[in-house]
C-alpha cells in the first residue's frame, strides 16, 4: 500500500507540475495577445489622430510591397525623389518607378483611416452607413488632391497620363469600391488609378518581368555588337597576317640574294676574302666552308 501511495503521489505531483507549466504558458500567451492588442490599439489611435503619421505609415507599407516586387531600389525605383514643376516649385512623390525606354510611373500612398476605424468599430448599422459615406468622401478627397499635383506633367518624368494612388489597407480599399461602384471611373477621369497592396504587387511584378526581358534583350544586342566587333578584329588580324607573310617572303628573298653575293658566283665575297688571306693578310679566324662555292673549296 505504501508503494502504491508513493506512485500516486508522484503521478499527482507530475500532473501538478505540468498544469503549472501549462498555466504559465497560457498566461504568457494571454499577456502577449493583450500586448499585441494594446499595441494595435495604440497604433490605431496614433494614426487616426495624425494625418502625417498616417502618411508615413502608408509609405512604410508601400516600401514593403516594393521590396517584395522583385524591383531593385535606386535601380528600378526611387523613393522620395525631389522634382521641379514648370512653375519652379518642388514636388516629392512617394515613389517613382523607372520603366524601359526612360519611362516612369508615379505612386503616392494615401491613408483613409479615421472614418474607416469608426466604421470597423461601429455596432449600429446606421452608424456604419454614415462612416462608409465618410470613408468614401475621404478617398475621393485623396483622389482630387493627388490629381491636382499633376505628376504626369513634370518635365523630368516621361510618365503616362495617370498616377497610382496606393491604399495600404485592403479592406479599406474594398469598402470604398463597394460603396461606390463608379469609384474607379471617378479616379480615372482625374488621371488617378487606385491600387491596393495585392493589385500593386501584381503590377510591380509585371514591371519586374518587363525589366528582366529588357535586360535580356539588351544582352542580346550587346552580344551582337561584341560579335561584330570581334569579327572586324578577326578580319583585320587575317589582313595583318597576310602582310606579315608577304614581308617574310620579301625578307627571305633579300636574305637569299645577300647569301648569293657572299658565297656563290664569280668574285663572291667569301672566295675573294679567302684569296686575300692566302696572299698574306693576317687573320686569326677562318671562314666556315659552308660560305664557299663548291668550286672554290
PDB file of C-alpha atoms in Angstrom:
ATOM      1  CA  UNK A   1       0.000   0.000   0.000  1.00  0.00           C
ATOM      2  CA  UNK A   2       2.824   2.372   0.846  1.00  0.00           C
ATOM      3  CA  UNK A   3       4.405   1.764  -2.562  1.00  0.00           C
ATOM      4  CA  UNK A   4       1.074   2.437  -4.249  1.00  0.00           C
ATOM      5  CA  UNK A   5       0.643   5.667  -2.304  1.00  0.00           C
ATOM      6  CA  UNK A   6       4.125   6.796  -3.361  1.00  0.00           C
ATOM      7  CA  UNK A   7       3.311   6.149  -7.032  1.00  0.00           C
ATOM      8  CA  UNK A   8       0.033   8.051  -6.745  1.00  0.00           C
ATOM      9  CA  UNK A   9       1.862  10.915  -5.073  1.00  0.00           C
ATOM     10  CA  UNK A  10       4.452  11.014  -7.881  1.00  0.00           C
ATOM     11  CA  UNK A  11       1.768  10.999 -10.571  1.00  0.00           C
ATOM     12  CA  UNK A  12      -0.168  13.727  -8.797  1.00  0.00           C
ATOM     13  CA  UNK A  13       2.969  15.832  -8.387  1.00  0.00           C
ATOM     14  CA  UNK A  14       3.926  15.326 -12.038  1.00  0.00           C
ATOM     15  CA  UNK A  15       0.456  16.327 -13.226  1.00  0.00           C
ATOM     16  CA  UNK A  16       0.508  19.303 -10.895  1.00  0.00           C
ATOM     17  CA  UNK A  17       3.856  20.445 -12.301  1.00  0.00           C
ATOM     18  CA  UNK A  18       2.597  20.054 -15.866  1.00  0.00           C
ATOM     19  CA  UNK A  19      -0.563  22.007 -15.035  1.00  0.00           C
ATOM     20  CA  UNK A  20       1.545  24.787 -13.571  1.00  0.00           C
ATOM     21  CA  UNK A  21       3.756  24.867 -16.677  1.00  0.00           C
ATOM     22  CA  UNK A  22       0.706  24.908 -18.962  1.00  0.00           C
ATOM     23  CA  UNK A  23      -0.863  27.603 -16.842  1.00  0.00           C
ATOM     24  CA  UNK A  24       2.296  29.672 -17.173  1.00  0.00           C
ATOM     25  CA  UNK A  25       2.380  29.220 -20.961  1.00  0.00           C
ATOM     26  CA  UNK A  26      -1.299  30.174 -21.283  1.00  0.00           C
ATOM     27  CA  UNK A  27      -0.753  33.175 -19.063  1.00  0.00           C
ATOM     28  CA  UNK A  28       2.229  34.223 -21.171  1.00  0.00           C
ATOM     29  CA  UNK A  29       0.228  33.851 -24.391  1.00  0.00           C
ATOM     30  CA  UNK A  30      -2.604  35.886 -22.902  1.00  0.00           C
ATOM     31  CA  UNK A  31      -0.160  38.602 -21.903  1.00  0.00           C
ATOM     32  CA  UNK A  32       1.380  38.623 -25.384  1.00  0.00           C
ATOM     33  CA  UNK A  33      -2.044  38.729 -27.023  1.00  0.00           C
ATOM     34  CA  UNK A  34      -3.070  41.541 -24.733  1.00  0.00           C
ATOM     35  CA  UNK A  35       0.125  43.422 -25.553  1.00  0.00           C
ATOM     36  CA  UNK A  36      -0.373  42.929 -29.280  1.00  0.00           C
ATOM     37  CA  UNK A  37      -3.944  44.161 -28.999  1.00  0.00           C
ATOM     38  CA  UNK A  38      -2.828  47.116 -26.939  1.00  0.00           C
ATOM     39  CA  UNK A  39      -0.082  47.944 -29.435  1.00  0.00           C
ATOM     40  CA  UNK A  40      -2.591  47.698 -32.276  1.00  0.00           C
ATOM     41  CA  UNK A  41      -4.991  49.984 -30.429  1.00  0.00           C
ATOM     42  CA  UNK A  42      -2.198  52.438 -29.701  1.00  0.00           C
ATOM     43  CA  UNK A  43      -1.173  52.366 -33.365  1.00  0.00           C
ATOM     44  CA  UNK A  44      -4.752  52.943 -34.444  1.00  0.00           C
ATOM     45  CA  UNK A  45      -5.170  55.838 -32.021  1.00  0.00           C
ATOM     46  CA  UNK A  46      -1.857  57.329 -33.079  1.00  0.00           C
ATOM     47  CA  UNK A  47      -2.614  57.030 -36.758  1.00  0.00           C
ATOM     48  CA  UNK A  48      -6.218  58.159 -36.791  1.00  0.00           C
ATOM     49  CA  UNK A  49      -5.377  61.324 -34.920  1.00  0.00           C
ATOM     50  CA  UNK A  50      -2.387  62.359 -37.003  1.00  0.00           C
ATOM     51  CA  UNK A  51      -2.530  62.667 -40.789  1.00  0.00           C
ATOM     52  CA  UNK A  52       1.256  62.930 -41.015  1.00  0.00           C
ATOM     53  CA  UNK A  53       1.726  59.653 -39.145  1.00  0.00           C
ATOM     54  CA  UNK A  54      -0.909  58.038 -41.323  1.00  0.00           C
ATOM     55  CA  UNK A  55       1.005  59.129 -44.403  1.00  0.00           C
ATOM     56  CA  UNK A  56       4.302  57.850 -43.009  1.00  0.00           C
ATOM     57  CA  UNK A  57       2.718  54.512 -42.179  1.00  0.00           C
ATOM     58  CA  UNK A  58       1.293  54.255 -45.683  1.00  0.00           C
ATOM     59  CA  UNK A  59       4.742  54.910 -47.135  1.00  0.00           C
ATOM     60  CA  UNK A  60       6.211  52.134 -44.967  1.00  0.00           C
ATOM     61  CA  UNK A  61       3.639  49.654 -46.287  1.00  0.00           C
ATOM     62  CA  UNK A  62       4.349  50.849 -49.827  1.00  0.00           C
ATOM     63  CA  UNK A  63       8.071  50.205 -49.344  1.00  0.00           C
ATOM     64  CA  UNK A  64       7.347  46.697 -48.080  1.00  0.00           C
ATOM     65  CA  UNK A  65       5.329  45.952 -51.202  1.00  0.00           C
ATOM     66  CA  UNK A  66       8.176  47.286 -53.342  1.00  0.00           C
ATOM     67  CA  UNK A  67      10.686  45.084 -51.516  1.00  0.00           C
ATOM     68  CA  UNK A  68       8.599  42.020 -52.405  1.00  0.00           C
ATOM     69  CA  UNK A  69       8.125  43.036 -56.030  1.00  0.00           C
ATOM     70  CA  UNK A  70      11.497  41.959 -57.408  1.00  0.00           C
ATOM     71  CA  UNK A  71      12.414  45.520 -58.352  1.00  0.00           C
ATOM     72  CA  UNK A  72      15.729  46.917 -57.105  1.00  0.00           C
ATOM     73  CA  UNK A  73      15.750  50.165 -55.122  1.00  0.00           C
ATOM     74  CA  UNK A  74      17.638  53.044 -56.780  1.00  0.00           C
ATOM     75  CA  UNK A  75      17.893  50.997 -59.963  1.00  0.00           C
ATOM     76  CA  UNK A  76      14.276  50.396 -60.949  1.00  0.00           C
ATOM     77  CA  UNK A  77      12.512  52.609 -58.433  1.00  0.00           C
ATOM     78  CA  UNK A  78      13.312  55.683 -56.362  1.00  0.00           C
ATOM     79  CA  UNK A  79      11.786  56.869 -53.091  1.00  0.00           C
ATOM     80  CA  UNK A  80      11.013  60.498 -52.224  1.00  0.00           C
ATOM     81  CA  UNK A  81      12.640  61.954 -55.333  1.00  0.00           C
ATOM     82  CA  UNK A  82      12.538  65.761 -55.442  1.00  0.00           C
ATOM     83  CA  UNK A  83      11.311  67.134 -58.769  1.00  0.00           C
ATOM     84  CA  UNK A  84      10.686  70.627 -60.109  1.00  0.00           C
ATOM     85  CA  UNK A  85       7.433  71.754 -61.681  1.00  0.00           C
ATOM     86  CA  UNK A  86       7.262  74.103 -64.654  1.00  0.00           C
ATOM     87  CA  UNK A  87       6.337  76.883 -62.195  1.00  0.00           C
ATOM     88  CA  UNK A  88       9.574  76.329 -60.271  1.00  0.00           C
ATOM     89  CA  UNK A  89       8.092  74.702 -57.174  1.00  0.00           C
ATOM     90  CA  UNK A  90       9.314  71.362 -55.851  1.00  0.00           C
ATOM     91  CA  UNK A  91       7.265  68.181 -55.509  1.00  0.00           C
ATOM     92  CA  UNK A  92       8.229  64.876 -53.950  1.00  0.00           C
ATOM     93  CA  UNK A  93       6.211  61.815 -54.982  1.00  0.00           C
ATOM     94  CA  UNK A  94       6.470  58.825 -52.672  1.00  0.00           C
ATOM     95  CA  UNK A  95       7.852  56.525 -55.365  1.00  0.00           C
ATOM     96  CA  UNK A  96       8.933  56.831 -58.985  1.00  0.00           C
ATOM     97  CA  UNK A  97       9.058  53.535 -60.870  1.00  0.00           C
ATOM     98  CA  UNK A  98      11.547  53.517 -63.742  1.00  0.00           C
ATOM     99  CA  UNK A  99      10.437  51.689 -66.882  1.00  0.00           C
ATOM    100  CA  UNK A 100      12.393  50.718 -70.004  1.00  0.00           C
ATOM    101  CA  UNK A 101      12.877  53.430 -72.642  1.00  0.00           C
ATOM    102  CA  UNK A 102      13.159  56.114 -69.929  1.00  0.00           C
ATOM    103  CA  UNK A 103       9.505  55.968 -68.954  1.00  0.00           C
ATOM    104  CA  UNK A 104       8.155  56.320 -65.413  1.00  0.00           C
ATOM    105  CA  UNK A 105       5.165  55.615 -63.189  1.00  0.00           C
ATOM    106  CA  UNK A 106       4.472  57.653 -60.055  1.00  0.00           C
ATOM    107  CA  UNK A 107       2.983  56.097 -56.909  1.00  0.00           C
ATOM    108  CA  UNK A 108       1.643  58.025 -53.923  1.00  0.00           C
ATOM    109  CA  UNK A 109       0.412  56.349 -50.738  1.00  0.00           C
ATOM    110  CA  UNK A 110      -2.809  57.707 -49.256  1.00  0.00           C
ATOM    111  CA  UNK A 111      -4.315  56.504 -45.970  1.00  0.00           C
ATOM    112  CA  UNK A 112      -8.015  56.955 -45.181  1.00  0.00           C
ATOM    113  CA  UNK A 113      -8.180  55.653 -41.623  1.00  0.00           C
ATOM    114  CA  UNK A 114     -10.319  57.918 -39.445  1.00  0.00           C
ATOM    115  CA  UNK A 115     -13.765  57.073 -40.822  1.00  0.00           C
ATOM    116  CA  UNK A 116     -12.631  53.531 -41.615  1.00  0.00           C
ATOM    117  CA  UNK A 117     -11.682  52.884 -37.973  1.00  0.00           C
ATOM    118  CA  UNK A 118     -15.042  54.216 -36.813  1.00  0.00           C
ATOM    119  CA  UNK A 119     -16.777  52.016 -39.368  1.00  0.00           C
ATOM    120  CA  UNK A 120     -14.991  48.895 -38.168  1.00  0.00           C
ATOM    121  CA  UNK A 121     -15.772  49.718 -34.532  1.00  0.00           C
ATOM    122  CA  UNK A 122     -19.411  50.709 -35.109  1.00  0.00           C
ATOM    123  CA  UNK A 123     -22.114  48.330 -33.881  1.00  0.00           C
ATOM    124  CA  UNK A 124     -25.188  50.078 -35.276  1.00  0.00           C
ATOM    125  CA  UNK A 125     -25.910  49.776 -38.995  1.00  0.00           C
ATOM    126  CA  UNK A 126     -26.937  53.423 -39.298  1.00  0.00           C
ATOM    127  CA  UNK A 127     -23.555  54.435 -37.877  1.00  0.00           C
ATOM    128  CA  UNK A 128     -21.766  52.072 -40.225  1.00  0.00           C
ATOM    129  CA  UNK A 129     -23.598  53.553 -43.195  1.00  0.00           C
ATOM    130  CA  UNK A 130     -22.608  57.053 -42.085  1.00  0.00           C
ATOM    131  CA  UNK A 131     -18.957  56.081 -41.702  1.00  0.00           C
ATOM    132  CA  UNK A 132     -18.951  54.285 -45.055  1.00  0.00           C
ATOM    133  CA  UNK A 133     -20.021  57.523 -46.701  1.00  0.00           C
ATOM    134  CA  UNK A 134     -17.421  59.499 -44.767  1.00  0.00           C
ATOM    135  CA  UNK A 135     -14.770  56.968 -45.747  1.00  0.00           C
ATOM    136  CA  UNK A 136     -15.717  57.286 -49.413  1.00  0.00           C
ATOM    137  CA  UNK A 137     -15.538  61.076 -49.154  1.00  0.00           C
ATOM    138  CA  UNK A 138     -12.053  60.752 -47.636  1.00  0.00           C
ATOM    139  CA  UNK A 139     -10.899  58.526 -50.507  1.00  0.00           C
ATOM    140  CA  UNK A 140     -12.319  60.903 -53.105  1.00  0.00           C
ATOM    141  CA  UNK A 141     -10.594  63.811 -51.370  1.00  0.00           C
ATOM    142  CA  UNK A 142      -7.284  61.969 -51.710  1.00  0.00           C
ATOM    143  CA  UNK A 143      -8.029  61.335 -55.390  1.00  0.00           C
ATOM    144  CA  UNK A 144      -8.716  65.011 -56.005  1.00  0.00           C
ATOM    145  CA  UNK A 145      -5.600  66.083 -54.118  1.00  0.00           C
ATOM    146  CA  UNK A 146      -3.374  63.660 -55.989  1.00  0.00           C
ATOM    147  CA  UNK A 147      -4.881  64.658 -59.314  1.00  0.00           C
ATOM    148  CA  UNK A 148      -4.082  68.280 -58.576  1.00  0.00           C
ATOM    149  CA  UNK A 149      -0.374  67.535 -58.192  1.00  0.00           C
ATOM    150  CA  UNK A 150      -0.159  66.826 -61.931  1.00  0.00           C
ATOM    151  CA  UNK A 151       2.830  64.495 -61.579  1.00  0.00           C
ATOM    152  CA  UNK A 152       2.425  63.246 -65.142  1.00  0.00           C
ATOM    153  CA  UNK A 153       3.109  66.757 -66.420  1.00  0.00           C
ATOM    154  CA  UNK A 154       6.591  67.048 -64.879  1.00  0.00           C
ATOM    155  CA  UNK A 155       9.376  67.635 -67.399  1.00  0.00           C
ATOM    156  CA  UNK A 156      11.769  65.267 -65.587  1.00  0.00           C
ATOM    157  CA  UNK A 157       9.353  62.371 -65.971  1.00  0.00           C
ATOM    158  CA  UNK A 158       8.141  60.574 -69.046  1.00  0.00           C
ATOM    159  CA  UNK A 159       5.014  59.303 -67.371  1.00  0.00           C
ATOM    160  CA  UNK A 160       1.658  58.080 -68.703  1.00  0.00           C
ATOM    161  CA  UNK A 161      -1.314  60.336 -68.095  1.00  0.00           C
ATOM    162  CA  UNK A 162      -2.077  58.853 -64.698  1.00  0.00           C
ATOM    163  CA  UNK A 163      -0.607  58.302 -61.246  1.00  0.00           C
ATOM    164  CA  UNK A 164      -1.126  55.313 -58.946  1.00  0.00           C
ATOM    165  CA  UNK A 165      -2.881  56.030 -55.649  1.00  0.00           C
ATOM    166  CA  UNK A 166      -1.852  53.333 -53.182  1.00  0.00           C
ATOM    167  CA  UNK A 167      -4.296  52.434 -50.394  1.00  0.00           C
ATOM    168  CA  UNK A 168      -2.322  50.288 -47.905  1.00  0.00           C
ATOM    169  CA  UNK A 169      -5.360  48.687 -46.209  1.00  0.00           C
ATOM    170  CA  UNK A 170      -7.031  46.085 -48.421  1.00  0.00           C
ATOM    171  CA  UNK A 171     -10.361  46.182 -46.587  1.00  0.00           C
ATOM    172  CA  UNK A 172     -10.396  49.975 -46.649  1.00  0.00           C
ATOM    173  CA  UNK A 173      -9.913  49.799 -50.392  1.00  0.00           C
ATOM    174  CA  UNK A 174     -12.663  47.179 -50.728  1.00  0.00           C
ATOM    175  CA  UNK A 175     -15.187  49.134 -48.668  1.00  0.00           C
ATOM    176  CA  UNK A 176     -14.672  52.255 -50.767  1.00  0.00           C
ATOM    177  CA  UNK A 177     -15.231  50.321 -54.001  1.00  0.00           C
ATOM    178  CA  UNK A 178     -18.313  48.596 -52.585  1.00  0.00           C
ATOM    179  CA  UNK A 179     -19.724  51.933 -51.516  1.00  0.00           C
ATOM    180  CA  UNK A 180     -19.280  53.443 -54.974  1.00  0.00           C
ATOM    181  CA  UNK A 181     -19.037  51.098 -57.959  1.00  0.00           C
ATOM    182  CA  UNK A 182     -18.015  54.060 -60.128  1.00  0.00           C
ATOM    183  CA  UNK A 183     -15.047  54.956 -57.933  1.00  0.00           C
ATOM    184  CA  UNK A 184     -12.518  53.643 -60.449  1.00  0.00           C
ATOM    185  CA  UNK A 185     -14.062  55.738 -63.210  1.00  0.00           C
ATOM    186  CA  UNK A 186     -14.191  58.738 -60.889  1.00  0.00           C
ATOM    187  CA  UNK A 187     -10.467  58.349 -60.254  1.00  0.00           C
ATOM    188  CA  UNK A 188      -9.616  57.615 -63.894  1.00  0.00           C
ATOM    189  CA  UNK A 189     -11.359  60.775 -65.055  1.00  0.00           C
ATOM    190  CA  UNK A 190      -8.916  62.609 -62.791  1.00  0.00           C
ATOM    191  CA  UNK A 191      -5.918  60.661 -64.141  1.00  0.00           C
ATOM    192  CA  UNK A 192      -5.614  58.535 -60.999  1.00  0.00           C
ATOM    193  CA  UNK A 193      -5.610  54.731 -60.718  1.00  0.00           C
ATOM    194  CA  UNK A 194      -6.383  53.246 -57.294  1.00  0.00           C
ATOM    195  CA  UNK A 195      -4.350  50.216 -56.200  1.00  0.00           C
ATOM    196  CA  UNK A 196      -4.224  48.112 -53.043  1.00  0.00           C
ATOM    197  CA  UNK A 197      -1.255  46.061 -51.778  1.00  0.00           C
ATOM    198  CA  UNK A 198      -2.324  42.986 -53.759  1.00  0.00           C
ATOM    199  CA  UNK A 199      -3.090  44.767 -57.032  1.00  0.00           C
ATOM    200  CA  UNK A 200       0.017  46.940 -56.756  1.00  0.00           C
ATOM    201  CA  UNK A 201       2.204  43.900 -56.095  1.00  0.00           C
ATOM    202  CA  UNK A 202       0.839  42.213 -59.218  1.00  0.00           C
ATOM    203  CA  UNK A 203       1.528  45.375 -61.220  1.00  0.00           C
ATOM    204  CA  UNK A 204       5.065  45.739 -59.869  1.00  0.00           C
ATOM    205  CA  UNK A 205       5.909  42.101 -60.536  1.00  0.00           C
ATOM    206  CA  UNK A 206       4.726  42.584 -64.100  1.00  0.00           C
ATOM    207  CA  UNK A 207       7.070  45.563 -64.365  1.00  0.00           C
ATOM    208  CA  UNK A 208       9.892  43.465 -62.870  1.00  0.00           C
ATOM    209  CA  UNK A 209       9.225  40.854 -65.550  1.00  0.00           C
ATOM    210  CA  UNK A 210       9.354  43.549 -68.229  1.00  0.00           C
ATOM    211  CA  UNK A 211      12.709  44.721 -66.857  1.00  0.00           C
ATOM    212  CA  UNK A 212      14.019  41.156 -66.917  1.00  0.00           C
ATOM    213  CA  UNK A 213      13.015  40.819 -70.566  1.00  0.00           C
ATOM    214  CA  UNK A 214      14.521  44.223 -71.309  1.00  0.00           C
ATOM    215  CA  UNK A 215      17.853  43.225 -69.779  1.00  0.00           C
ATOM    216  CA  UNK A 216      17.830  40.002 -71.793  1.00  0.00           C
ATOM    217  CA  UNK A 217      17.168  41.989 -74.964  1.00  0.00           C
ATOM    218  CA  UNK A 218      19.985  44.370 -74.088  1.00  0.00           C
ATOM    219  CA  UNK A 219      22.289  41.400 -73.521  1.00  0.00           C
ATOM    220  CA  UNK A 220      21.382  40.018 -76.941  1.00  0.00           C
ATOM    221  CA  UNK A 221      22.135  43.379 -78.545  1.00  0.00           C
ATOM    222  CA  UNK A 222      25.425  43.616 -76.647  1.00  0.00           C
ATOM    223  CA  UNK A 223      26.381  40.105 -77.746  1.00  0.00           C
ATOM    224  CA  UNK A 224      25.591  41.072 -81.344  1.00  0.00           C
ATOM    225  CA  UNK A 225      27.679  44.244 -81.011  1.00  0.00           C
ATOM    226  CA  UNK A 226      30.622  42.392 -79.482  1.00  0.00           C
ATOM    227  CA  UNK A 227      30.357  39.669 -82.121  1.00  0.00           C
ATOM    228  CA  UNK A 228      30.503  42.279 -84.875  1.00  0.00           C
ATOM    229  CA  UNK A 229      33.493  43.944 -83.242  1.00  0.00           C
ATOM    230  CA  UNK A 230      35.256  40.602 -82.841  1.00  0.00           C
ATOM    231  CA  UNK A 231      34.566  39.700 -86.483  1.00  0.00           C
ATOM    232  CA  UNK A 232      36.014  43.006 -87.664  1.00  0.00           C
ATOM    233  CA  UNK A 233      39.069  42.449 -85.475  1.00  0.00           C
ATOM    234  CA  UNK A 234      39.483  38.950 -86.889  1.00  0.00           C
ATOM    235  CA  UNK A 235      39.349  40.249 -90.461  1.00  0.00           C
ATOM    236  CA  UNK A 236      41.991  42.818 -89.533  1.00  0.00           C
ATOM    237  CA  UNK A 237      44.088  40.073 -87.946  1.00  0.00           C
ATOM    238  CA  UNK A 238      43.937  37.985 -91.136  1.00  0.00           C
ATOM    239  CA  UNK A 239      44.933  41.026 -93.192  1.00  0.00           C
ATOM    240  CA  UNK A 240      47.888  41.665 -90.880  1.00  0.00           C
ATOM    241  CA  UNK A 241      48.950  38.012 -91.083  1.00  0.00           C
ATOM    242  CA  UNK A 242      48.899  38.171 -94.881  1.00  0.00           C
ATOM    243  CA  UNK A 243      51.003  41.332 -94.730  1.00  0.00           C
ATOM    244  CA  UNK A 244      53.448  39.643 -92.348  1.00  0.00           C
ATOM    245  CA  UNK A 245      53.675  36.660 -94.729  1.00  0.00           C
ATOM    246  CA  UNK A 246      54.475  38.923 -97.667  1.00  0.00           C
ATOM    247  CA  UNK A 247      57.102  40.770 -95.661  1.00  0.00           C
ATOM    248  CA  UNK A 248      58.653  37.487 -94.516  1.00  0.00           C
ATOM    249  CA  UNK A 249      58.871  36.348 -98.153  1.00  0.00           C
ATOM    250  CA  UNK A 250      60.479  39.655 -99.151  1.00  0.00           C
ATOM    251  CA  UNK A 251      62.933  39.281 -96.277  1.00  0.00           C
ATOM    252  CA  UNK A 252      63.707  35.709 -97.365  1.00  0.00           C
ATOM    253  CA  UNK A 253      64.322  36.840-100.939  1.00  0.00           C
ATOM    254  CA  UNK A 254      66.617  39.630 -99.740  1.00  0.00           C
ATOM    255  CA  UNK A 255      68.422  37.159 -97.482  1.00  0.00           C
ATOM    256  CA  UNK A 256      68.914  34.699-100.337  1.00  0.00           C
ATOM    257  CA  UNK A 257      70.324  37.445-102.560  1.00  0.00           C
ATOM    258  CA  UNK A 258      72.706  38.528 -99.822  1.00  0.00           C
ATOM    259  CA  UNK A 259      73.880  34.937 -99.289  1.00  0.00           C
ATOM    260  CA  UNK A 260      74.412  34.523-103.027  1.00  0.00           C
ATOM    261  CA  UNK A 261      76.604  37.591-103.081  1.00  0.00           C
ATOM    262  CA  UNK A 262      78.500  36.173-100.141  1.00  0.00           C
ATOM    263  CA  UNK A 263      79.229  32.658-101.355  1.00  0.00           C
ATOM    264  CA  UNK A 264      78.215  31.987-104.958  1.00  0.00           C
ATOM    265  CA  UNK A 265      79.197  33.239-108.343  1.00  0.00           C
ATOM    266  CA  UNK A 266      82.385  34.634-109.710  1.00  0.00           C
ATOM    267  CA  UNK A 267      84.111  37.051-107.360  1.00  0.00           C
ATOM    268  CA  UNK A 268      81.868  36.320-104.365  1.00  0.00           C
ATOM    269  CA  UNK A 269      82.895  37.878-101.089  1.00  0.00           C
ATOM    270  CA  UNK A 270      83.887  34.638 -99.355  1.00  0.00           C
ATOM    271  CA  UNK A 271      86.263  33.410-102.071  1.00  0.00           C
ATOM    272  CA  UNK A 272      87.740  36.870-102.546  1.00  0.00           C
ATOM    273  CA  UNK A 273      88.352  37.192 -98.799  1.00  0.00           C
ATOM    274  CA  UNK A 274      89.998  33.780 -98.710  1.00  0.00           C
ATOM    275  CA  UNK A 275      92.296  34.697-101.613  1.00  0.00           C
ATOM    276  CA  UNK A 276      93.344  37.864 -99.776  1.00  0.00           C
ATOM    277  CA  UNK A 277      94.195  35.771 -96.735  1.00  0.00           C
ATOM    278  CA  UNK A 278      96.261  33.396 -98.826  1.00  0.00           C
ATOM    279  CA  UNK A 279      98.126  36.359-100.277  1.00  0.00           C
ATOM    280  CA  UNK A 280      99.358  37.182 -96.796  1.00  0.00           C
ATOM    281  CA  UNK A 281      96.608  39.027 -94.949  1.00  0.00           C
ATOM    282  CA  UNK A 282      96.959  38.467 -91.232  1.00  0.00           C
ATOM    283  CA  UNK A 283      93.849  36.842 -89.710  1.00  0.00           C
ATOM    284  CA  UNK A 284      93.179  34.698 -86.659  1.00  0.00           C
ATOM    285  CA  UNK A 285      89.835  33.289 -87.728  1.00  0.00           C
ATOM    286  CA  UNK A 286      88.701  31.076 -90.572  1.00  0.00           C
ATOM    287  CA  UNK A 287      85.605  31.466 -92.761  1.00  0.00           C
ATOM    288  CA  UNK A 288      83.298  28.467 -92.469  1.00  0.00           C
ATOM    289  CA  UNK A 289      83.409  26.324 -95.602  1.00  0.00           C
ATOM    290  CA  UNK A 290      79.637  26.491 -95.949  1.00  0.00           C
ATOM    291  CA  UNK A 291      80.080  30.031 -97.212  1.00  0.00           C
ATOM    292  CA  UNK A 292      82.293  28.892-100.108  1.00  0.00           C
ATOM    293  CA  UNK A 293      81.129  27.816-103.501  1.00  0.00           C
ATOM    294  CA  UNK A 294      81.992  24.158-104.132  1.00  0.00           C
ATOM    295  CA  UNK A 295      84.277  25.208-106.962  1.00  0.00           C
ATOM    296  CA  UNK A 296      86.290  27.391-104.558  1.00  0.00           C
ATOM    297  CA  UNK A 297      86.931  24.651-101.972  1.00  0.00           C
TER     298      UNK A 297
END
